[in-house]
């Protein structure tokens, strides 16, 4: 939703980022409930997801928060580390990015596939 005109307008109106408004829009549409939320580039999006979890009862199945950067990246991951209402995966510090989020997803899918193959068929 980051390029949607209503998201851009809301970001200007509320003096926030488009990433924040995109997360709010996804939440309003129910798209975060039970979802795997992966954030690799927008610390403000991760901060907003944490706020939605704490203040609005949003319940993703998993949050993978690994935003990269100097501004708020480490802080956003630290906030996620304090969440106990939903499972999460993160790394510490300023490093991160979409490629690490995708790597985490691939690792989880690989583990799930292995577990599924080992399950008794019947």
GROMACS .gro file of C-alpha atoms in nm:
model
  122
    1UNK     CA    1   0.000   0.000   0.000
    2UNK     CA    2   0.303   0.229   0.028
    3UNK     CA    3   0.233   0.404  -0.305
    4UNK     CA    4  -0.144   0.427  -0.271
    5UNK     CA    5  -0.267   0.786  -0.298
    6UNK     CA    6  -0.471   0.758   0.025
    7UNK     CA    7  -0.163   0.634   0.212
    8UNK     CA    8   0.047   0.921   0.078
    9UNK     CA    9  -0.225   1.172   0.172
   10UNK     CA   10  -0.262   1.026   0.522
   11UNK     CA   11   0.114   1.040   0.578
   12UNK     CA   12   0.120   1.408   0.482
   13UNK     CA   13  -0.191   1.488   0.686
   14UNK     CA   14  -0.074   1.303   1.000
   15UNK     CA   15   0.295   1.394   0.961
   16UNK     CA   16   0.396   1.028   0.961
   17UNK     CA   17   0.566   0.804   0.708
   18UNK     CA   18   0.403   0.616   0.424
   19UNK     CA   19   0.528   0.294   0.588
   20UNK     CA   20   0.327   0.373   0.903
   21UNK     CA   21   0.016   0.450   0.703
   22UNK     CA   22   0.059   0.136   0.492
   23UNK     CA   23   0.068  -0.079   0.807
   24UNK     CA   24  -0.242   0.097   0.938
   25UNK     CA   25  -0.424   0.034   0.611
   26UNK     CA   26  -0.324  -0.333   0.614
   27UNK     CA   27  -0.449  -0.360   0.972
   28UNK     CA   28  -0.781  -0.188   0.892
   29UNK     CA   29  -0.834  -0.438   0.611
   30UNK     CA   30  -0.759  -0.731   0.843
   31UNK     CA   31  -0.455  -0.837   0.644
   32UNK     CA   32  -0.220  -0.857   0.943
   33UNK     CA   33  -0.436  -1.095   1.147
   34UNK     CA   34  -0.280  -1.441   1.141
   35UNK     CA   35  -0.027  -1.325   0.880
   36UNK     CA   36   0.347  -1.350   0.865
   37UNK     CA   37   0.463  -0.987   0.865
   38UNK     CA   38   0.814  -0.933   0.728
   39UNK     CA   39   0.980  -0.593   0.754
   40UNK     CA   40   1.331  -0.542   0.622
   41UNK     CA   41   1.354  -0.179   0.518
   42UNK     CA   42   1.123   0.047   0.715
   43UNK     CA   43   1.185   0.084   1.087
   44UNK     CA   44   0.876   0.303   1.119
   45UNK     CA   45   0.664   0.017   0.979
   46UNK     CA   46   0.799  -0.216   1.248
   47UNK     CA   47   0.739   0.044   1.519
   48UNK     CA   48   0.381   0.076   1.395
   49UNK     CA   49   0.327  -0.301   1.391
   50UNK     CA   50   0.447  -0.316   1.753
   51UNK     CA   51   0.205  -0.034   1.839
   52UNK     CA   52  -0.081  -0.213   1.662
   53UNK     CA   53  -0.004  -0.530   1.859
   54UNK     CA   54   0.015  -0.352   2.194
   55UNK     CA   55  -0.260  -0.094   2.154
   56UNK     CA   56  -0.507  -0.229   1.900
   57UNK     CA   57  -0.494  -0.605   1.956
   58UNK     CA   58  -0.342  -0.690   1.619
   59UNK     CA   59  -0.233  -1.054   1.618
   60UNK     CA   60  -0.005  -1.160   1.333
   61UNK     CA   61   0.101  -1.525   1.337
   62UNK     CA   62   0.465  -1.409   1.325
   63UNK     CA   63   0.659  -1.085   1.288
   64UNK     CA   64   1.001  -1.099   1.125
   65UNK     CA   65   1.148  -0.756   1.196
   66UNK     CA   66   1.490  -0.687   1.048
   67UNK     CA   67   1.490  -0.329   0.921
   68UNK     CA   68   1.826  -0.191   0.815
   69UNK     CA   69   1.955   0.161   0.872
   70UNK     CA   70   2.086   0.423   1.105
   71UNK     CA   71   1.759   0.593   1.198
   72UNK     CA   72   1.538   0.391   1.435
   73UNK     CA   73   1.645   0.049   1.299
   74UNK     CA   74   1.803  -0.077   1.622
   75UNK     CA   75   1.532   0.087   1.832
   76UNK     CA   76   1.249  -0.070   1.631
   77UNK     CA   77   1.401  -0.416   1.675
   78UNK     CA   78   1.443  -0.356   2.047
   79UNK     CA   79   1.074  -0.264   2.068
   80UNK     CA   80   0.982  -0.587   1.892
   81UNK     CA   81   1.195  -0.776   2.142
   82UNK     CA   82   0.964  -0.656   2.419
   83UNK     CA   83   0.651  -0.802   2.257
   84UNK     CA   84   0.508  -1.112   2.423
   85UNK     CA   85   0.165  -1.129   2.254
   86UNK     CA   86   0.290  -1.273   1.924
   87UNK     CA   87   0.597  -1.468   1.814
   88UNK     CA   88   0.874  -1.274   1.648
   89UNK     CA   89   1.219  -1.307   1.494
   90UNK     CA   90   1.468  -1.023   1.484
   91UNK     CA   91   1.834  -0.937   1.492
   92UNK     CA   92   2.009  -0.673   1.698
   93UNK     CA   93   2.162  -0.350   1.582
   94UNK     CA   94   2.151  -0.148   1.261
   95UNK     CA   95   2.205  -0.432   1.015
   96UNK     CA   96   1.923  -0.613   0.840
   97UNK     CA   97   1.727  -0.582   0.519
   98UNK     CA   98   1.477  -0.762   0.300
   99UNK     CA   99   1.726  -1.032   0.205
  100UNK     CA  100   1.759  -1.136   0.569
  101UNK     CA  101   1.381  -1.144   0.611
  102UNK     CA  102   1.356  -1.367   0.303
  103UNK     CA  103   1.636  -1.589   0.435
  104UNK     CA  104   1.448  -1.632   0.764
  105UNK     CA  105   1.129  -1.721   0.575
  106UNK     CA  106   1.315  -1.974   0.362
  107UNK     CA  107   1.467  -2.131   0.673
  108UNK     CA  108   1.123  -2.161   0.833
  109UNK     CA  109   0.977  -2.312   0.517
  110UNK     CA  110   1.264  -2.560   0.502
  111UNK     CA  111   1.203  -2.662   0.863
  112UNK     CA  112   0.830  -2.700   0.796
  113UNK     CA  113   0.896  -2.912   0.488
  114UNK     CA  114   1.132  -3.139   0.681
  115UNK     CA  115   0.879  -3.179   0.962
  116UNK     CA  116   0.601  -3.254   0.714
  117UNK     CA  117   0.810  -3.524   0.543
  118UNK     CA  118   0.891  -3.685   0.878
  119UNK     CA  119   0.529  -3.690   0.993
  120UNK     CA  120   0.364  -4.031   0.978
  121UNK     CA  121   0.135  -4.065   0.678
  122UNK     CA  122  -0.198  -4.213   0.746
   0.00000   0.00000   0.00000
